[in-house]
Structures are given as C-alpha cells and as structure tokens.
Amino acid sequence: MATTADFRNGLCIEYNNDLFTIVEFQHVKPGKGPAFVRTKLKSIRTGKVLENTFNSGVKVTTARIERRPHQFLFKDDMGYHFMDSTTFEQIVIQEEQIDAPEFISDGQQVDIIVHDETETILGCELPAFVELTITYTEPGIKGDTATNTTKSAELETGATIQVPLFINQDEKIKVDTRTKSYSERVK
C-alpha cells in the first residue's frame, strides 16, 4: 500500500480492477478546502490515458511489474515469438500487446512487461528509437533540405513513414517508436 505522498512518475498502481502507471501528477493545495493530487494514469493493458483526482492521503494499492529483456525471433499465425535473454525460454505474444509492432525487426531487443505476482504478460515495449533501412522511396534531389516537405518511405519491416526529401533508398534512419515518425539519419 502507498499513499498519495508516494506518487511518482512511473509508479504502477491497481485502480478500478486494472493496472495503471502514473504518467503525470500534481499536488494541489487550494486556498479553501483539502489538498488533492491530480494525476494522469495510463492503462498498461489498453494504453488509454485517463485523468483522475485523489484526495490527499488516500491509500492506493501498488503493483509490482518487471521489465524483462527479450529478443524477437519471428512472427507466424500464432503471434510474435520472443526469447528470454537470460533463460532462453520462448514466449508468444499477440500483436495487440505490442506498442509498435510495425517497427520490430529480426533480432530486435525489447522489454516484456510482466506482472510480478501473477506472472501475467502485460505487454511488449520497444526501445524509444530503432534503426531501420529504407527499402523504397522516391529519389531525393540535392538541395532539398530547406523546406519541411516530406515524402513516404517504406522500411525493411514493411512499415511506411514520412521522411524528409533528402533521404534516399538504402539509407539507415532512426525512427521514434513512440510517435512512429522519422527522427534522424544514421551516419
């Protein structure tokens, strides 16, 4: 059990029969009335963000979750297959439980989120940035760096994102998996 004084970003709590992580919190002490804590909670299972207000001093149940390193092996009709990097055990995860499945490449290192008490798999989290090669895009023209114009590019994983005009085919780029957008060119 924890109180609102123990709130911090990333803390996992049980609320409304679901597991939530605290994305943002703010302690408010109005001039009149009791203090309260305004929070933004993200559901671990669905990814939905909701805002909630807790009275100051309220007790909440904390949940222990672990992030275990795994390596992506392959995808088939059963789901995505991952191997634990320490025990070499294989697990299968459905596409709905993965943050950005379109950016997973063979051998990719990911974190599998597991509820510690029940050993239930809650999801799969990719690194914030992944390096991928562009398999197809229209050719770029020298000097196309002055504007913010973009073009579509197909990546080695099959995903399509918008990239600047100066990016060419067979170049390696860094993709932000949280926003699903181009970040920078890899030298």
JSON list of C-alpha atoms in Angstrom, two decimals:
[
{"chain": "A", "resi": 1, "resn": "MET", "atom": "CA", "xyz": [0.00, 0.00, 0.00]},
{"chain": "A", "resi": 2, "resn": "ALA", "atom": "CA", "xyz": [1.09, 3.54, -0.73]},
{"chain": "A", "resi": 3, "resn": "THR", "atom": "CA", "xyz": [-0.35, 6.98, -0.13]},
{"chain": "A", "resi": 4, "resn": "THR", "atom": "CA", "xyz": [-0.60, 9.94, -2.47]},
{"chain": "A", "resi": 5, "resn": "ALA", "atom": "CA", "xyz": [2.64, 11.24, -0.93]},
{"chain": "A", "resi": 6, "resn": "ASP", "atom": "CA", "xyz": [4.43, 8.25, -2.53]},
{"chain": "A", "resi": 7, "resn": "PHE", "atom": "CA", "xyz": [3.23, 9.09, -6.06]},
{"chain": "A", "resi": 8, "resn": "ARG", "atom": "CA", "xyz": [5.99, 9.45, -8.66]},
{"chain": "A", "resi": 9, "resn": "ASN", "atom": "CA", "xyz": [6.12, 9.14, -12.43]},
{"chain": "A", "resi": 10, "resn": "GLY", "atom": "CA", "xyz": [6.26, 5.50, -13.48]},
{"chain": "A", "resi": 11, "resn": "LEU", "atom": "CA", "xyz": [4.67, 4.10, -10.29]},
{"chain": "A", "resi": 12, "resn": "CYS", "atom": "CA", "xyz": [2.30, 1.24, -11.11]},
{"chain": "A", "resi": 13, "resn": "ILE", "atom": "CA", "xyz": [-0.96, 1.13, -9.13]},
{"chain": "A", "resi": 14, "resn": "GLU", "atom": "CA", "xyz": [-4.10, -1.01, -9.09]},
{"chain": "A", "resi": 15, "resn": "TYR", "atom": "CA", "xyz": [-7.16, 1.14, -9.75]},
{"chain": "A", "resi": 16, "resn": "ASN", "atom": "CA", "xyz": [-10.67, 0.13, -10.95]},
{"chain": "A", "resi": 17, "resn": "ASN", "atom": "CA", "xyz": [-9.61, -3.52, -11.37]},
{"chain": "A", "resi": 18, "resn": "ASP", "atom": "CA", "xyz": [-6.87, -2.56, -13.83]},
{"chain": "A", "resi": 19, "resn": "LEU", "atom": "CA", "xyz": [-3.16, -1.73, -13.69]},
{"chain": "A", "resi": 20, "resn": "PHE", "atom": "CA", "xyz": [-2.12, 1.87, -14.35]},
{"chain": "A", "resi": 21, "resn": "THR", "atom": "CA", "xyz": [1.18, 3.70, -14.42]},
{"chain": "A", "resi": 22, "resn": "ILE", "atom": "CA", "xyz": [1.35, 7.30, -13.30]},
{"chain": "A", "resi": 23, "resn": "VAL", "atom": "CA", "xyz": [2.31, 9.44, -16.27]},
{"chain": "A", "resi": 24, "resn": "GLU", "atom": "CA", "xyz": [1.99, 12.79, -14.55]},
{"chain": "A", "resi": 25, "resn": "PHE", "atom": "CA", "xyz": [0.89, 14.02, -11.13]},
{"chain": "A", "resi": 26, "resn": "GLN", "atom": "CA", "xyz": [0.45, 17.37, -9.42]},
{"chain": "A", "resi": 27, "resn": "HIS", "atom": "CA", "xyz": [-0.16, 18.07, -5.75]},
{"chain": "A", "resi": 28, "resn": "VAL", "atom": "CA", "xyz": [-2.71, 20.89, -5.39]},
{"chain": "A", "resi": 29, "resn": "LYS", "atom": "CA", "xyz": [-3.37, 22.82, -2.17]},
{"chain": "A", "resi": 30, "resn": "PRO", "atom": "CA", "xyz": [-6.22, 25.23, -2.82]},
{"chain": "A", "resi": 31, "resn": "GLY", "atom": "CA", "xyz": [-6.74, 28.21, -0.55]},
{"chain": "A", "resi": 32, "resn": "LYS", "atom": "CA", "xyz": [-10.02, 26.75, 0.64]},
{"chain": "A", "resi": 33, "resn": "GLY", "atom": "CA", "xyz": [-10.68, 23.06, 1.19]},
{"chain": "A", "resi": 34, "resn": "PRO", "atom": "CA", "xyz": [-8.49, 19.96, 1.49]},
{"chain": "A", "resi": 35, "resn": "ALA", "atom": "CA", "xyz": [-5.43, 19.22, -0.63]},
{"chain": "A", "resi": 36, "resn": "PHE", "atom": "CA", "xyz": [-5.67, 16.76, -3.52]},
{"chain": "A", "resi": 37, "resn": "VAL", "atom": "CA", "xyz": [-3.47, 15.12, -6.16]},
{"chain": "A", "resi": 38, "resn": "ARG", "atom": "CA", "xyz": [-4.38, 15.48, -9.84]},
{"chain": "A", "resi": 39, "resn": "THR", "atom": "CA", "xyz": [-2.99, 12.58, -11.93]},
{"chain": "A", "resi": 40, "resn": "LYS", "atom": "CA", "xyz": [-2.81, 11.23, -15.45]},
{"chain": "A", "resi": 41, "resn": "LEU", "atom": "CA", "xyz": [-2.92, 7.44, -15.43]},
{"chain": "A", "resi": 42, "resn": "LYS", "atom": "CA", "xyz": [-2.04, 5.18, -18.38]},
{"chain": "A", "resi": 43, "resn": "SER", "atom": "CA", "xyz": [-3.59, 1.72, -18.52]},
{"chain": "A", "resi": 44, "resn": "ILE", "atom": "CA", "xyz": [-0.93, -0.94, -19.00]},
{"chain": "A", "resi": 45, "resn": "ARG", "atom": "CA", "xyz": [-3.35, -3.31, -20.75]},
{"chain": "A", "resi": 46, "resn": "THR", "atom": "CA", "xyz": [-5.10, -0.91, -23.15]},
{"chain": "A", "resi": 47, "resn": "GLY", "atom": "CA", "xyz": [-2.75, 2.09, -23.31]},
{"chain": "A", "resi": 48, "resn": "LYS", "atom": "CA", "xyz": [-5.58, 4.56, -22.67]},
{"chain": "A", "resi": 49, "resn": "VAL", "atom": "CA", "xyz": [-4.77, 7.63, -20.61]},
{"chain": "A", "resi": 50, "resn": "LEU", "atom": "CA", "xyz": [-7.30, 8.92, -18.09]},
{"chain": "A", "resi": 51, "resn": "GLU", "atom": "CA", "xyz": [-7.24, 11.79, -15.65]},
{"chain": "A", "resi": 52, "resn": "ASN", "atom": "CA", "xyz": [-8.16, 11.20, -12.03]},
{"chain": "A", "resi": 53, "resn": "THR", "atom": "CA", "xyz": [-8.12, 13.19, -8.81]},
{"chain": "A", "resi": 54, "resn": "PHE", "atom": "CA", "xyz": [-7.17, 11.57, -5.50]},
{"chain": "A", "resi": 55, "resn": "ASN", "atom": "CA", "xyz": [-7.76, 13.20, -2.13]},
{"chain": "A", "resi": 56, "resn": "SER", "atom": "CA", "xyz": [-4.51, 13.83, -0.30]},
{"chain": "A", "resi": 57, "resn": "GLY", "atom": "CA", "xyz": [-3.52, 10.93, 1.97]},
{"chain": "A", "resi": 58, "resn": "VAL", "atom": "CA", "xyz": [-5.67, 8.29, 0.24]},
{"chain": "A", "resi": 59, "resn": "LYS", "atom": "CA", "xyz": [-4.15, 4.82, 0.24]},
{"chain": "A", "resi": 60, "resn": "VAL", "atom": "CA", "xyz": [-3.73, 3.00, -3.09]},
{"chain": "A", "resi": 61, "resn": "THR", "atom": "CA", "xyz": [-2.53, -0.49, -3.86]},
{"chain": "A", "resi": 62, "resn": "THR", "atom": "CA", "xyz": [0.77, -0.62, -5.71]},
{"chain": "A", "resi": 63, "resn": "ALA", "atom": "CA", "xyz": [1.55, -3.36, -8.21]},
{"chain": "A", "resi": 64, "resn": "ARG", "atom": "CA", "xyz": [4.97, -4.76, -8.94]},
{"chain": "A", "resi": 65, "resn": "ILE", "atom": "CA", "xyz": [5.79, -5.06, -12.61]},
{"chain": "A", "resi": 66, "resn": "GLU", "atom": "CA", "xyz": [9.04, -6.19, -14.15]},
{"chain": "A", "resi": 67, "resn": "ARG", "atom": "CA", "xyz": [10.63, -5.36, -17.49]},
{"chain": "A", "resi": 68, "resn": "ARG", "atom": "CA", "xyz": [12.42, -8.44, -18.76]},
{"chain": "A", "resi": 69, "resn": "PRO", "atom": "CA", "xyz": [14.78, -8.28, -21.76]},
{"chain": "A", "resi": 70, "resn": "HIS", "atom": "CA", "xyz": [13.74, -10.46, -24.69]},
{"chain": "A", "resi": 71, "resn": "GLN", "atom": "CA", "xyz": [14.86, -10.89, -28.29]},
{"chain": "A", "resi": 72, "resn": "PHE", "atom": "CA", "xyz": [12.41, -11.02, -31.20]},
{"chain": "A", "resi": 73, "resn": "LEU", "atom": "CA", "xyz": [12.70, -14.25, -33.18]},
{"chain": "A", "resi": 74, "resn": "PHE", "atom": "CA", "xyz": [9.89, -14.44, -35.75]},
{"chain": "A", "resi": 75, "resn": "LYS", "atom": "CA", "xyz": [6.20, -13.89, -36.43]},
{"chain": "A", "resi": 76, "resn": "ASP", "atom": "CA", "xyz": [3.70, -16.53, -37.54]},
{"chain": "A", "resi": 77, "resn": "ASP", "atom": "CA", "xyz": [-0.06, -17.16, -37.30]},
{"chain": "A", "resi": 78, "resn": "MET", "atom": "CA", "xyz": [0.23, -17.83, -33.53]},
{"chain": "A", "resi": 79, "resn": "GLY", "atom": "CA", "xyz": [1.74, -14.40, -32.84]},
{"chain": "A", "resi": 80, "resn": "TYR", "atom": "CA", "xyz": [5.13, -12.85, -32.21]},
{"chain": "A", "resi": 81, "resn": "HIS", "atom": "CA", "xyz": [7.78, -15.19, -30.79]},
{"chain": "A", "resi": 82, "resn": "PHE", "atom": "CA", "xyz": [10.33, -13.84, -28.30]},
{"chain": "A", "resi": 83, "resn": "MET", "atom": "CA", "xyz": [13.23, -15.45, -26.43]},
{"chain": "A", "resi": 84, "resn": "ASP", "atom": "CA", "xyz": [14.21, -14.51, -22.89]},
{"chain": "A", "resi": 85, "resn": "SER", "atom": "CA", "xyz": [17.78, -13.19, -22.99]},
{"chain": "A", "resi": 86, "resn": "THR", "atom": "CA", "xyz": [18.73, -14.80, -19.66]},
{"chain": "A", "resi": 87, "resn": "THR", "atom": "CA", "xyz": [16.85, -18.14, -19.52]},
{"chain": "A", "resi": 88, "resn": "PHE", "atom": "CA", "xyz": [16.45, -18.72, -23.30]},
{"chain": "A", "resi": 89, "resn": "GLU", "atom": "CA", "xyz": [12.78, -19.63, -22.83]},
{"chain": "A", "resi": 90, "resn": "GLN", "atom": "CA", "xyz": [10.46, -18.74, -25.71]},
{"chain": "A", "resi": 91, "resn": "ILE", "atom": "CA", "xyz": [7.11, -16.98, -25.35]},
{"chain": "A", "resi": 92, "resn": "VAL", "atom": "CA", "xyz": [4.41, -15.94, -27.81]},
{"chain": "A", "resi": 93, "resn": "ILE", "atom": "CA", "xyz": [2.73, -12.52, -27.63]},
{"chain": "A", "resi": 94, "resn": "GLN", "atom": "CA", "xyz": [-0.26, -11.29, -29.61]},
{"chain": "A", "resi": 95, "resn": "GLU", "atom": "CA", "xyz": [0.05, -8.18, -31.80]},
{"chain": "A", "resi": 96, "resn": "GLU", "atom": "CA", "xyz": [-2.37, -6.16, -29.61]},
{"chain": "A", "resi": 97, "resn": "GLN", "atom": "CA", "xyz": [0.06, -6.34, -26.67]},
{"chain": "A", "resi": 98, "resn": "ILE", "atom": "CA", "xyz": [2.96, -4.76, -28.59]},
{"chain": "A", "resi": 99, "resn": "ASP", "atom": "CA", "xyz": [3.41, -0.98, -28.65]},
{"chain": "A", "resi": 100, "resn": "ALA", "atom": "CA", "xyz": [4.60, -0.56, -32.26]},
{"chain": "A", "resi": 101, "resn": "PRO", "atom": "CA", "xyz": [4.69, -3.99, -33.96]},
{"chain": "A", "resi": 102, "resn": "GLU", "atom": "CA", "xyz": [5.37, -2.46, -37.38]},
{"chain": "A", "resi": 103, "resn": "PHE", "atom": "CA", "xyz": [8.90, -1.49, -36.28]},
{"chain": "A", "resi": 104, "resn": "ILE", "atom": "CA", "xyz": [10.08, -4.87, -34.92]},
{"chain": "A", "resi": 105, "resn": "SER", "atom": "CA", "xyz": [12.91, -6.41, -36.94]},
{"chain": "A", "resi": 106, "resn": "ASP", "atom": "CA", "xyz": [14.61, -9.79, -36.57]},
{"chain": "A", "resi": 107, "resn": "GLY", "atom": "CA", "xyz": [16.88, -9.96, -33.52]},
{"chain": "A", "resi": 108, "resn": "GLN", "atom": "CA", "xyz": [15.41, -6.76, -32.02]},
{"chain": "A", "resi": 109, "resn": "GLN", "atom": "CA", "xyz": [15.85, -6.37, -28.26]},
{"chain": "A", "resi": 110, "resn": "VAL", "atom": "CA", "xyz": [12.59, -5.46, -26.45]},
{"chain": "A", "resi": 111, "resn": "ASP", "atom": "CA", "xyz": [11.28, -5.32, -22.88]},
{"chain": "A", "resi": 112, "resn": "ILE", "atom": "CA", "xyz": [8.42, -7.65, -21.97]},
{"chain": "A", "resi": 113, "resn": "ILE", "atom": "CA", "xyz": [6.32, -6.17, -19.14]},
{"chain": "A", "resi": 114, "resn": "VAL", "atom": "CA", "xyz": [5.26, -8.85, -16.63]},
{"chain": "A", "resi": 115, "resn": "HIS", "atom": "CA", "xyz": [3.02, -8.55, -13.55]},
{"chain": "A", "resi": 116, "resn": "ASP", "atom": "CA", "xyz": [5.33, -9.86, -10.84]},
{"chain": "A", "resi": 117, "resn": "GLU", "atom": "CA", "xyz": [2.73, -11.50, -8.58]},
{"chain": "A", "resi": 118, "resn": "THR", "atom": "CA", "xyz": [0.70, -13.37, -11.22]},
{"chain": "A", "resi": 119, "resn": "GLU", "atom": "CA", "xyz": [3.45, -13.76, -13.90]},
{"chain": "A", "resi": 120, "resn": "THR", "atom": "CA", "xyz": [0.95, -12.40, -16.44]},
{"chain": "A", "resi": 121, "resn": "ILE", "atom": "CA", "xyz": [2.39, -10.80, -19.59]},
{"chain": "A", "resi": 122, "resn": "LEU", "atom": "CA", "xyz": [1.02, -7.27, -19.80]},
{"chain": "A", "resi": 123, "resn": "GLY", "atom": "CA", "xyz": [2.74, -6.03, -22.93]},
{"chain": "A", "resi": 124, "resn": "CYS", "atom": "CA", "xyz": [5.84, -5.53, -25.01]},
{"chain": "A", "resi": 125, "resn": "GLU", "atom": "CA", "xyz": [7.77, -2.27, -25.18]},
{"chain": "A", "resi": 126, "resn": "LEU", "atom": "CA", "xyz": [10.23, -1.41, -27.95]},
{"chain": "A", "resi": 127, "resn": "PRO", "atom": "CA", "xyz": [13.21, 0.88, -27.37]},
{"chain": "A", "resi": 128, "resn": "ALA", "atom": "CA", "xyz": [12.42, 4.59, -27.86]},
{"chain": "A", "resi": 129, "resn": "PHE", "atom": "CA", "xyz": [14.43, 4.64, -31.10]},
{"chain": "A", "resi": 130, "resn": "VAL", "atom": "CA", "xyz": [15.15, 1.88, -33.62]},
{"chain": "A", "resi": 131, "resn": "GLU", "atom": "CA", "xyz": [17.48, 1.96, -36.62]},
{"chain": "A", "resi": 132, "resn": "LEU", "atom": "CA", "xyz": [15.91, 0.69, -39.84]},
{"chain": "A", "resi": 133, "resn": "THR", "atom": "CA", "xyz": [16.88, 0.67, -43.52]},
{"chain": "A", "resi": 134, "resn": "ILE", "atom": "CA", "xyz": [14.68, 2.26, -46.17]},
{"chain": "A", "resi": 135, "resn": "THR", "atom": "CA", "xyz": [13.74, -0.30, -48.85]},
{"chain": "A", "resi": 136, "resn": "TYR", "atom": "CA", "xyz": [11.86, 2.06, -51.16]},
{"chain": "A", "resi": 137, "resn": "THR", "atom": "CA", "xyz": [11.36, 5.81, -51.54]},
{"chain": "A", "resi": 138, "resn": "GLU", "atom": "CA", "xyz": [11.34, 8.29, -54.39]},
{"chain": "A", "resi": 139, "resn": "PRO", "atom": "CA", "xyz": [14.85, 9.55, -55.18]},
{"chain": "A", "resi": 140, "resn": "GLY", "atom": "CA", "xyz": [15.96, 12.71, -53.42]},
{"chain": "A", "resi": 141, "resn": "ILE", "atom": "CA", "xyz": [17.33, 15.77, -55.15]},
{"chain": "A", "resi": 142, "resn": "LYS", "atom": "CA", "xyz": [20.42, 17.58, -53.91]},
{"chain": "A", "resi": 143, "resn": "GLY", "atom": "CA", "xyz": [19.48, 20.77, -52.09]},
{"chain": "A", "resi": 144, "resn": "ASP", "atom": "CA", "xyz": [16.07, 19.57, -50.80]},
{"chain": "A", "resi": 145, "resn": "THR", "atom": "CA", "xyz": [16.93, 20.45, -47.22]},
{"chain": "A", "resi": 146, "resn": "ALA", "atom": "CA", "xyz": [15.48, 23.95, -46.97]},
{"chain": "A", "resi": 147, "resn": "THR", "atom": "CA", "xyz": [11.80, 23.08, -46.52]},
{"chain": "A", "resi": 148, "resn": "ASN", "atom": "CA", "xyz": [9.88, 20.83, -44.15]},
{"chain": "A", "resi": 149, "resn": "THR", "atom": "CA", "xyz": [8.34, 18.88, -47.02]},
{"chain": "A", "resi": 150, "resn": "THR", "atom": "CA", "xyz": [8.20, 15.11, -46.57]},
{"chain": "A", "resi": 151, "resn": "LYS", "atom": "CA", "xyz": [7.70, 12.03, -48.72]},
{"chain": "A", "resi": 152, "resn": "SER", "atom": "CA", "xyz": [6.66, 8.49, -47.84]},
{"chain": "A", "resi": 153, "resn": "ALA", "atom": "CA", "xyz": [9.27, 5.77, -47.41]},
{"chain": "A", "resi": 154, "resn": "GLU", "atom": "CA", "xyz": [8.89, 2.03, -46.91]},
{"chain": "A", "resi": 155, "resn": "LEU", "atom": "CA", "xyz": [11.09, 0.46, -44.23]},
{"chain": "A", "resi": 156, "resn": "GLU", "atom": "CA", "xyz": [12.63, -3.02, -44.07]},
{"chain": "A", "resi": 157, "resn": "THR", "atom": "CA", "xyz": [9.87, -4.12, -41.68]},
{"chain": "A", "resi": 158, "resn": "GLY", "atom": "CA", "xyz": [7.14, -3.15, -44.15]},
{"chain": "A", "resi": 159, "resn": "ALA", "atom": "CA", "xyz": [6.04, -0.01, -42.30]},
{"chain": "A", "resi": 160, "resn": "THR", "atom": "CA", "xyz": [5.60, 3.27, -44.15]},
{"chain": "A", "resi": 161, "resn": "ILE", "atom": "CA", "xyz": [6.55, 6.60, -42.57]},
{"chain": "A", "resi": 162, "resn": "GLN", "atom": "CA", "xyz": [7.11, 10.18, -43.72]},
{"chain": "A", "resi": 163, "resn": "VAL", "atom": "CA", "xyz": [10.75, 11.25, -44.22]},
{"chain": "A", "resi": 164, "resn": "PRO", "atom": "CA", "xyz": [12.40, 14.48, -45.46]},
{"chain": "A", "resi": 165, "resn": "LEU", "atom": "CA", "xyz": [13.02, 14.86, -49.21]},
{"chain": "A", "resi": 166, "resn": "PHE", "atom": "CA", "xyz": [16.82, 14.42, -48.95]},
{"chain": "A", "resi": 167, "resn": "ILE", "atom": "CA", "xyz": [16.57, 10.83, -47.60]},
{"chain": "A", "resi": 168, "resn": "ASN", "atom": "CA", "xyz": [17.29, 8.17, -50.25]},
{"chain": "A", "resi": 169, "resn": "GLN", "atom": "CA", "xyz": [16.70, 4.45, -50.67]},
{"chain": "A", "resi": 170, "resn": "ASP", "atom": "CA", "xyz": [19.03, 2.03, -48.79]},
{"chain": "A", "resi": 171, "resn": "GLU", "atom": "CA", "xyz": [19.86, 4.64, -46.12]},
{"chain": "A", "resi": 172, "resn": "LYS", "atom": "CA", "xyz": [19.65, 3.83, -42.43]},
{"chain": "A", "resi": 173, "resn": "ILE", "atom": "CA", "xyz": [17.39, 6.11, -40.39]},
{"chain": "A", "resi": 174, "resn": "LYS", "atom": "CA", "xyz": [16.43, 6.34, -36.75]},
{"chain": "A", "resi": 175, "resn": "VAL", "atom": "CA", "xyz": [12.67, 6.01, -36.09]},
{"chain": "A", "resi": 176, "resn": "ASP", "atom": "CA", "xyz": [10.94, 7.17, -32.89]},
{"chain": "A", "resi": 177, "resn": "THR", "atom": "CA", "xyz": [8.68, 4.24, -31.90]},
{"chain": "A", "resi": 178, "resn": "ARG", "atom": "CA", "xyz": [6.58, 6.37, -29.53]},
{"chain": "A", "resi": 179, "resn": "THR", "atom": "CA", "xyz": [5.48, 8.87, -32.18]},
{"chain": "A", "resi": 180, "resn": "LYS", "atom": "CA", "xyz": [6.03, 6.50, -35.15]},
{"chain": "A", "resi": 181, "resn": "SER", "atom": "CA", "xyz": [7.95, 9.17, -37.01]},
{"chain": "A", "resi": 182, "resn": "TYR", "atom": "CA", "xyz": [11.35, 9.87, -38.57]},
{"chain": "A", "resi": 183, "resn": "SER", "atom": "CA", "xyz": [13.98, 11.13, -36.11]},
{"chain": "A", "resi": 184, "resn": "GLU", "atom": "CA", "xyz": [17.33, 11.38, -37.89]},
{"chain": "A", "resi": 185, "resn": "ARG", "atom": "CA", "xyz": [19.66, 9.82, -40.45]},
{"chain": "A", "resi": 186, "resn": "VAL", "atom": "CA", "xyz": [22.19, 7.31, -39.11]},
{"chain": "A", "resi": 187, "resn": "LYS", "atom": "CA", "xyz": [25.76, 8.04, -40.21]}
]
